[in-house]
XYZ file of C-alpha atoms in Angstrom:
583
model
C -15.000 -24.032 21.839
C -15.812 -20.460 21.783
C -18.561 -19.918 19.193
C -18.866 -16.368 17.769
C -22.730 -14.839 16.078
C -24.785 -12.544 14.582
C -28.163 -12.159 16.568
C -30.679 -9.873 15.856
C -29.236 -6.653 17.439
C -26.081 -8.427 19.102
C -22.832 -9.660 18.064
C -23.389 -13.524 20.224
C -20.341 -15.239 22.204
C -21.554 -18.408 23.745
C -24.930 -16.311 23.148
C -24.223 -13.457 25.855
C -24.093 -10.454 24.267
C -20.218 -8.234 23.324
C -19.987 -5.250 21.790
C -16.076 -4.908 19.103
C -14.008 -2.542 20.194
C -11.422 -3.344 17.035
C -8.463 -1.420 15.683
C -7.628 -1.521 12.070
C -3.429 -2.436 12.540
C -1.875 -4.414 9.132
C 1.061 -6.637 9.716
C 2.235 -5.616 6.406
C 2.637 -2.205 7.789
C 4.762 -2.981 10.772
C 8.232 -5.183 11.172
C 7.196 -8.184 12.872
C 9.288 -8.034 15.585
C 7.077 -5.145 16.562
C 3.906 -6.971 15.988
C 3.109 -7.026 20.295
C 3.875 -3.318 21.149
C 1.532 -1.895 19.220
C -0.742 -4.495 19.742
C -0.292 -3.829 23.756
C -0.922 0.263 22.146
C -4.139 -1.003 21.058
C -5.169 -3.267 24.011
C -4.288 -0.006 26.636
C -6.269 2.691 24.320
C -9.652 0.365 25.262
C -9.734 -2.404 22.366
C -11.038 -6.110 22.319
C -10.197 -6.435 18.608
C -7.966 -5.876 16.370
C -8.429 -5.468 11.586
C -6.165 -6.228 9.212
C -6.337 -6.304 5.267
C -4.183 -9.255 3.016
C -2.320 -7.826 -0.059
C -2.334 -10.732 -2.455
C 0.372 -8.972 -4.493
C 2.695 -9.011 -1.662
C 2.013 -12.730 -1.350
C 2.238 -13.984 -4.874
C 4.497 -11.355 -6.608
C 3.898 -13.913 -10.216
C 1.755 -16.953 -10.154
C 2.756 -19.360 -8.430
C 5.368 -18.176 -7.050
C 4.451 -17.037 -3.280
C 6.304 -14.765 -0.560
C 5.682 -16.019 3.139
C 1.915 -16.399 2.600
C 2.444 -17.545 7.019
C 2.788 -14.365 7.318
C -0.791 -13.342 8.299
C -1.124 -16.708 10.788
C 2.019 -15.586 13.150
C -0.074 -12.275 13.361
C -2.224 -13.958 14.789
C -0.560 -15.841 16.375
C 0.406 -12.909 17.848
C -3.597 -11.387 18.309
C -4.301 -13.957 20.435
C -1.209 -13.719 22.507
C -2.004 -10.120 23.226
C -5.901 -11.344 24.878
C -7.728 -9.831 20.867
C -10.107 -11.073 18.416
C -9.037 -10.642 15.470
C -11.069 -9.502 11.810
C -9.845 -10.762 9.059
C -10.321 -8.404 5.608
C -8.513 -11.073 2.440
C -9.921 -9.394 -0.383
C -9.572 -10.029 -3.333
C -9.221 -6.431 -3.816
C -8.439 -4.597 -1.084
C -7.704 -0.900 -1.023
C -6.160 0.308 1.661
C -3.777 2.091 -0.264
C -2.099 -0.001 -1.729
C -0.091 -0.969 -4.500
C -3.282 -2.257 -6.785
C -5.686 -2.355 -4.181
C -3.650 -5.244 -3.220
C -4.437 -7.057 -6.366
C -1.417 -7.816 -8.226
C -0.390 -6.828 -11.243
C 0.500 -10.058 -13.786
C -3.846 -9.959 -12.806
C -4.587 -7.398 -13.672
C -2.618 -6.946 -16.631
C -3.882 -9.864 -17.773
C -7.988 -9.775 -17.065
C -8.393 -5.291 -17.601
C -11.505 -4.526 -16.791
C -12.687 -7.537 -16.228
C -11.483 -7.723 -12.661
C -13.835 -8.090 -9.819
C -16.412 -9.319 -11.643
C -17.932 -13.749 -12.136
C -15.181 -13.854 -15.049
C -14.212 -17.350 -15.294
C -10.461 -16.079 -16.027
C -10.048 -13.962 -13.003
C -12.768 -15.759 -10.589
C -10.393 -19.134 -11.435
C -7.581 -16.973 -9.684
C -9.534 -15.724 -6.961
C -9.956 -19.275 -6.339
C -6.858 -20.653 -7.040
C -5.706 -17.758 -3.945
C -7.916 -18.423 -1.796
C -7.315 -21.665 -1.545
C -3.707 -21.220 -0.616
C -4.659 -18.544 2.071
C -7.617 -19.055 4.484
C -5.943 -22.280 5.921
C -3.927 -19.727 8.050
C -7.700 -17.812 8.643
C -9.694 -21.029 8.386
C -7.216 -23.341 11.341
C -6.567 -19.520 14.373
C -10.658 -19.310 14.016
C -12.143 -19.141 17.434
C -14.378 -22.325 17.324
C -10.726 -23.445 16.548
C -9.434 -22.296 19.603
C -7.497 -18.585 18.084
C -8.333 -14.688 17.785
C -10.010 -15.146 14.178
C -14.410 -13.782 14.696
C -14.746 -12.596 11.591
C -14.260 -12.441 7.491
C -14.925 -9.983 4.998
C -16.596 -10.399 1.665
C -14.778 -8.608 -1.125
C -14.437 -4.966 0.295
C -16.204 -1.737 -0.651
C -17.755 -2.879 -3.810
C -20.586 -0.866 -3.813
C -18.034 2.072 -4.475
C -16.069 -0.566 -8.089
C -19.232 -2.662 -9.416
C -22.638 -3.598 -9.663
C -22.252 -7.474 -10.991
C -24.081 -9.316 -7.454
C -23.551 -12.685 -8.752
C -19.459 -12.140 -7.985
C -19.857 -10.626 -4.688
C -21.668 -13.950 -4.039
C -19.591 -16.074 -5.645
C -16.961 -15.001 -3.265
C -18.329 -15.048 0.277
C -19.250 -19.232 -1.195
C -16.322 -19.499 -1.619
C -15.088 -18.268 1.826
C -16.968 -20.750 3.338
C -15.639 -23.552 1.110
C -12.746 -22.999 2.147
C -13.373 -23.513 5.389
C -14.592 -20.073 7.257
C -16.900 -21.027 9.769
C -17.073 -17.758 11.310
C -20.059 -15.222 10.221
C -18.746 -13.263 6.840
C -19.312 -9.231 6.445
C -19.764 -6.596 4.282
C -18.580 -3.109 3.731
C -19.757 -0.327 2.412
C -20.120 3.091 1.883
C -23.744 5.046 3.958
C -25.557 5.494 0.610
C -28.209 3.248 -0.666
C -26.023 2.330 -3.731
C -23.396 1.727 -2.477
C -24.698 -1.016 -0.101
C -27.168 -2.206 -2.829
C -24.440 -2.614 -4.928
C -22.032 -3.954 -1.684
C -24.438 -5.880 0.099
C -25.269 -10.022 0.027
C -28.427 -11.477 1.084
C -27.702 -13.755 4.292
C -24.599 -11.658 5.263
C -24.021 -9.284 8.131
C -24.032 -5.545 6.172
C -21.447 -2.807 8.329
C -21.025 0.246 6.838
C -17.440 2.941 6.381
C -18.048 6.949 7.318
C -15.856 9.376 9.731
C -18.620 11.740 11.395
C -23.164 10.961 11.432
C -23.225 8.114 12.908
C -26.741 7.751 12.889
C -27.693 9.446 9.903
C -25.477 6.700 8.888
C -26.755 3.697 10.233
C -30.072 4.833 9.308
C -29.422 4.552 5.316
C -27.860 1.006 6.963
C -31.376 0.263 8.124
C -33.446 0.724 5.080
C -30.889 -1.894 3.582
C -31.062 -4.176 6.858
C -33.240 -4.358 8.694
C -31.479 -7.069 11.758
C -28.235 -7.561 12.788
C -26.032 -5.929 14.517
C -24.911 -2.355 14.093
C -20.760 -1.734 13.014
C -18.969 0.661 11.936
C -16.449 -1.223 10.373
C -13.725 1.723 9.080
C -14.296 5.084 11.482
C -12.067 7.299 9.880
C -10.511 8.806 12.425
C -7.400 10.989 10.305
C -6.459 10.692 6.015
C -3.791 9.248 4.530
C -1.547 11.787 2.678
C -0.385 12.385 -0.540
C 3.050 12.942 -2.511
C 3.532 17.384 -3.217
C 0.300 17.807 -0.765
C -0.313 19.409 2.665
C -0.706 16.809 5.605
C -3.782 15.475 6.621
C -5.046 16.421 9.980
C -7.476 15.624 11.917
C -8.491 17.272 15.789
C -8.362 14.371 18.709
C -11.920 15.780 20.344
C -13.220 16.225 16.968
C -12.239 12.098 16.160
C -13.234 11.289 19.686
C -16.746 12.675 19.010
C -17.691 10.322 15.998
C -15.929 7.680 18.306
C -18.277 8.252 21.240
C -21.815 8.865 19.125
C -20.626 5.337 16.762
C -21.101 3.752 21.205
C -23.472 5.561 23.075
C -26.119 4.607 19.260
C -25.127 0.557 20.861
C -22.875 -0.548 17.622
C -19.647 -1.902 18.073
C -16.483 0.575 15.135
C -13.777 -0.484 13.584
C -11.433 2.425 14.328
C -9.342 2.889 10.841
C -6.582 3.522 11.660
C -5.797 2.668 15.415
C -1.930 2.586 13.448
C -0.847 2.756 10.666
C 2.835 2.068 9.569
C 4.534 2.245 6.928
C 4.149 1.357 3.327
C 7.653 0.221 2.964
C 8.986 -1.162 -0.002
C 7.103 1.041 -2.324
C 3.947 -0.343 -1.675
C 2.418 2.815 -1.127
C -0.612 3.179 -3.652
C -2.122 6.606 -5.522
C -5.434 7.534 -6.995
C -6.767 9.562 -9.648
C -9.300 13.096 -8.836
C -11.247 13.984 -11.662
C -13.578 12.676 -13.695
C -13.207 9.075 -15.369
C -10.509 10.113 -18.495
C -8.569 13.332 -17.617
C -7.961 12.868 -13.482
C -4.195 13.701 -13.118
C -2.212 10.349 -10.246
C -2.552 11.597 -6.691
C 0.486 8.793 -5.685
C 0.294 8.291 -1.996
C 3.587 8.584 0.158
C 5.362 6.241 2.290
C 4.327 7.027 6.035
C 0.711 5.419 7.043
C 0.953 7.819 9.551
C -2.970 8.503 8.629
C -3.295 11.083 12.189
C -4.106 7.575 14.348
C -4.071 7.338 17.359
C -0.440 5.327 17.923
C 1.464 7.590 15.399
C 4.237 6.046 12.926
C 6.754 5.582 15.206
C 4.329 2.603 17.938
C 3.943 6.023 20.175
C 0.503 7.440 21.859
C -0.506 11.179 20.638
C -3.341 12.686 21.522
C -6.073 11.666 19.717
C -4.637 8.114 21.500
C -5.582 9.837 25.428
C -8.974 11.266 23.586
C -9.542 7.709 22.312
C -8.938 6.216 25.336
C -11.408 7.707 27.628
C -14.039 7.563 25.732
C -13.467 3.697 25.438
C -12.825 3.623 29.334
C -16.777 3.577 29.856
C -17.857 0.577 28.005
C -14.842 -1.275 28.810
C -15.664 -3.923 31.766
C -12.395 -3.440 34.614
C -10.045 -1.006 35.201
C -7.513 -0.708 31.094
C -3.883 -1.768 30.607
C -1.414 0.046 31.469
C -0.018 2.163 28.299
C 3.803 0.207 27.315
C 6.699 1.320 27.307
C 7.370 2.693 24.351
C 10.399 0.999 21.244
C 13.401 1.825 21.675
C 15.208 4.981 20.049
C 17.794 5.933 18.460
C 20.236 6.669 20.775
C 21.666 10.017 19.656
C 21.853 11.969 15.500
C 24.497 10.131 13.151
C 25.092 10.727 9.948
C 27.900 9.379 7.203
C 28.561 10.919 3.254
C 27.342 8.221 0.608
C 31.096 7.975 -0.839
C 30.491 5.748 -3.569
C 28.045 5.887 -6.363
C 27.334 4.024 -9.728
C 24.838 5.773 -12.642
C 21.967 4.213 -13.743
C 23.054 2.909 -16.855
C 25.085 0.475 -14.411
C 22.737 -0.186 -12.188
C 20.472 -1.375 -14.730
C 23.068 -3.457 -16.502
C 23.622 -5.247 -13.260
C 20.021 -5.723 -11.875
C 18.079 -4.642 -14.390
C 15.552 -7.890 -16.308
C 16.373 -9.091 -20.120
C 15.887 -6.250 -22.646
C 12.779 -6.838 -24.560
C 12.730 -5.457 -28.393
C 9.356 -4.589 -30.947
C 8.230 -2.061 -32.300
C 6.056 -0.979 -29.403
C 7.002 0.590 -25.660
C 6.209 -1.998 -24.054
C 3.619 -1.895 -20.713
C 4.674 -2.936 -16.832
C 2.038 -5.509 -16.297
C 4.253 -7.407 -19.872
C 8.102 -6.962 -19.361
C 6.831 -8.297 -15.156
C 7.475 -4.920 -14.030
C 5.202 -4.254 -10.269
C 7.449 -1.839 -8.623
C 9.931 0.100 -9.789
C 10.968 1.775 -13.208
C 12.121 0.917 -17.140
C 14.470 2.280 -19.470
C 12.574 2.920 -22.707
C 15.555 3.639 -25.011
C 14.233 4.672 -28.903
C 16.281 5.988 -31.472
C 14.721 9.326 -33.679
C 14.807 9.016 -37.395
C 16.722 11.745 -39.232
C 18.408 13.752 -41.240
C 14.954 16.006 -40.077
C 14.599 19.581 -38.350
C 13.604 19.987 -34.849
C 9.635 18.782 -33.931
C 7.894 18.108 -30.386
C 8.693 15.055 -29.099
C 5.852 13.807 -26.992
C 4.701 10.634 -24.604
C 1.045 9.326 -25.743
C -0.447 7.336 -22.084
C 3.004 7.910 -19.766
C 2.024 6.970 -16.211
C 3.549 8.116 -14.989
C 6.536 10.344 -14.944
C 9.495 9.955 -16.855
C 13.637 11.360 -17.079
C 14.148 12.027 -20.744
C 17.361 12.202 -21.837
C 18.270 13.413 -25.068
C 21.978 11.161 -26.681
C 23.177 11.567 -22.548
C 21.945 14.683 -22.526
C 19.285 15.368 -19.943
C 16.297 16.973 -21.542
C 13.960 17.402 -19.082
C 11.147 15.196 -17.106
C 7.570 14.880 -18.458
C 4.660 13.793 -15.976
C 0.912 13.312 -17.314
C -0.824 11.373 -19.422
C 0.270 13.547 -22.418
C 2.906 15.135 -21.913
C 5.789 16.765 -24.292
C 9.100 17.831 -23.871
C 9.755 21.507 -23.367
C 12.410 21.824 -26.485
C 11.814 20.706 -29.199
C 13.990 17.582 -30.513
C 16.102 16.835 -34.041
C 16.816 13.509 -35.653
C 18.562 11.271 -35.657
C 19.118 11.136 -31.717
C 18.633 8.607 -29.241
C 16.042 8.851 -26.783
C 16.396 7.722 -23.233
C 13.204 7.897 -21.344
C 13.226 6.490 -17.760
C 9.416 6.133 -16.195
C 9.341 5.210 -13.065
C 5.827 4.009 -11.276
C 4.408 6.227 -8.520
C 1.878 3.581 -7.193
C -0.613 1.423 -9.193
C -3.999 2.816 -8.468
C -6.262 1.277 -5.356
C -9.468 2.782 -5.502
C -12.467 4.088 -7.912
C -12.705 2.957 -12.037
C -9.432 3.204 -13.135
C -8.325 0.361 -10.464
C -5.916 -2.440 -12.875
C -4.475 0.795 -15.122
C -1.360 -0.268 -16.930
C 1.467 1.154 -15.918
C 5.197 3.258 -18.344
C 4.265 4.569 -21.729
C 0.699 2.740 -22.587
C 0.573 5.486 -25.807
C 3.510 5.412 -27.622
C 6.622 8.095 -28.267
C 5.140 10.813 -30.610
C 7.332 12.960 -32.676
C 5.722 15.981 -34.265
C 2.723 13.273 -34.938
C 4.081 10.470 -36.711
C 4.830 7.361 -33.743
C 8.409 7.202 -33.117
C 7.983 2.724 -34.504
C 11.555 -0.052 -32.584
C 11.520 0.177 -28.542
C 14.097 -1.728 -26.379
C 13.182 -1.684 -23.015
C 13.983 -2.676 -19.628
C 12.923 -2.905 -16.281
C 14.532 -1.765 -12.790
C 12.047 -3.884 -10.545
C 12.225 -2.849 -6.071
C 12.920 -6.109 -5.225
C 16.202 -6.479 -7.578
C 18.502 -4.927 -4.788
C 19.014 -7.839 -2.739
C 22.534 -7.796 -0.387
C 23.469 -10.677 -3.094
C 22.957 -7.866 -6.048
C 23.708 -4.692 -5.046
C 27.636 -6.072 -3.959
C 27.191 -6.635 -7.837
C 26.957 -3.216 -8.625
C 30.638 -1.806 -10.186
C 30.198 1.015 -7.714
C 33.229 3.803 -7.884
C 34.119 6.724 -5.825
C 32.418 10.330 -5.873
C 34.159 13.081 -6.915
C 35.041 15.690 -3.588
C 33.234 19.043 -5.012
C 31.216 17.995 -7.412
C 28.195 19.678 -7.375
C 24.605 18.138 -6.944
C 25.308 13.941 -7.411
C 23.655 12.285 -11.069
C 20.691 10.193 -11.346
C 22.045 6.225 -10.120
C 23.029 4.359 -7.169
C 24.458 5.237 -3.290
C 26.094 2.989 -1.599
C 27.878 4.141 2.114
C 27.901 3.628 5.777
C 26.091 4.809 9.242
C 27.953 3.938 12.354
C 25.294 3.213 15.024
C 26.290 2.931 19.032
C 22.572 2.446 20.607
C 20.013 1.153 18.368
C 16.804 2.139 17.842
C 13.363 3.603 15.925
C 14.653 5.846 13.786
C 14.453 8.874 10.819
C 16.206 8.845 8.378
C 16.659 12.167 6.412
C 18.445 12.416 3.105
C 19.003 16.592 2.400
C 19.189 18.029 -0.894
C 18.189 14.720 -2.814
C 15.255 14.938 -4.234
C 13.278 11.721 -5.877
C 13.720 8.197 -5.442
C 14.237 4.963 -2.788
C 15.783 4.478 -0.130
C 17.374 0.717 1.196
C 19.662 0.135 4.390
C 20.991 -3.289 6.167
C 18.597 -4.621 3.030
C 15.577 -3.946 4.239
C 13.378 -0.955 1.698
C 12.246 2.131 3.242
C 10.500 3.019 0.695
C 10.180 6.299 -1.574
C 11.253 9.934 -1.251
C 10.539 12.646 -3.002
C 11.535 16.751 -1.778
C 8.358 17.402 -2.400
C 7.032 16.658 0.387
C 4.893 16.833 2.828
C 7.056 13.336 4.406
C 10.444 15.461 5.152
C 11.867 11.537 6.316
C 11.492 8.109 6.545
C 11.105 5.886 9.295
C 13.480 3.691 10.256
C 12.702 0.407 12.561
C 14.928 -0.376 15.624
C 15.084 -3.902 14.611
C 16.539 -3.238 10.839
C 19.541 -0.866 12.991
C 22.479 -2.289 14.431
C 25.122 -1.253 16.577
C 28.081 -0.557 14.863
C 27.334 -0.063 10.632
C 24.826 -0.049 8.645
C 25.081 -0.072 5.046
C 22.994 2.325 2.737
C 21.024 2.054 -0.486
C 20.147 5.061 -2.190
C 18.836 5.266 -5.924
C 18.455 8.702 -6.987
C 16.067 9.613 -10.246
C 16.416 13.318 -10.244
C 20.026 14.500 -8.149
C 21.880 13.297 -5.562
C 22.459 15.266 -1.895
C 25.907 14.312 -0.537
C 24.515 12.502 2.754
C 21.871 11.053 5.713
C 21.055 11.555 8.577
C 19.783 8.797 11.112
C 17.783 10.683 14.047
């Protein structure tokens, strides 16, 4: 059995120095049938190791209800089959531009600002989760003939908190659960981040996009011995809805990689292959200050301008990185694998069946909640999706402004069944005043929970209240419509009707149609004229679409499509188009 250890200057494999040339590839952002191809692409680029996070919320959607925890083990088996090592970053917090930084909504809803501290309730859930998850890792460590050579304790804790006992607890818990390979931490190359995130006796690494020499000099002030490693070399960046697409030049990124390696350090390219935020799992960030920062929601694509693009194809950055990494290879690099099969020809179809949102909610919605004030998504048990809040403005009374305090994140508002506007932001007011009596419906959508910074774990929905003038409107009925409710069995029960010919821009609701495919393979789904919502193909949720860009289509993995008829569902929340295209 091989042994991997941390020496005074190098990583050691059976006592011999080795350099880690790693790349980030998240198993949960790639269709399982395409793992092998993506790993082969990383090998061909010149990498000997792959790094992945583990999103707790994906695998435990409700307390004690587990969902495919074994996916991590299957991925690590694929890594071993590809002849690579693996670095596992199990959290419990992962950031990763992922919903809530990987923490379950039910957990942050309970513990609030006690998250990521030594709070006993929080640590109790972490302990239970790690004891469930870590057997997938422990059985695949390198000293058991597996690929796992290192495991991270927490993630960038120095960017969040200063509870010194908490990261120590996580490290001790990992070892108590059977982790015997070296542990590590990773933080930004700043004194306060390394002070807050480092754990005595545990290897510290740093994350940056350039300036390797300066970053490692800071690290050496905090850790005099041990191998140097950039655990996240940011070779690109992620996109927010409504912003420009982020791009980093291939030559610039390759120069940053070369600087790390010339310094004698190991590296993990973040991301080597980004993949896709399927299922609406993309997170969000807050701009500005702690209290008034606007929400910046992350797009469905996690292409990241990575060397291997979202569809698994090599980019100019791939070839530039391959040239740099070849200098450090012990022999010729493996050949670049053939690209995955692609859709043979463009096809499209009109979606001719439709049911309004109320009809979808009636069939697929959660049980209705009735109370004096609006419940949050967390109180309703909604992670991804939307909630309809229904209130009655009493009357008679003259028209007054109608506003929402603590709105997170976006609401389409109807007054007596007529659309009255769209609201965004923490405190939003309808453009036109509302007279009473009136029935007000607010269809509120979460655009992704914050994954980084001091507002991690904040609640979604109407978190303050609905006000008419300055008076709270009390008495609310609320019903959640979760993304996970859209299953083949559930949608089959929805009472669809025909879309009327020539009725113009379609109304919000769930649309259904069939696209005929000959020559199935990877494709992009285009939605001309549609506004905002979610898409499923053959029951597989591709994620959120939004006409504000910069993302203009959704990636469809080839294994999702089949020869012949392919059923498409589009949940449109504002204004529908007439047809979809696979290209």
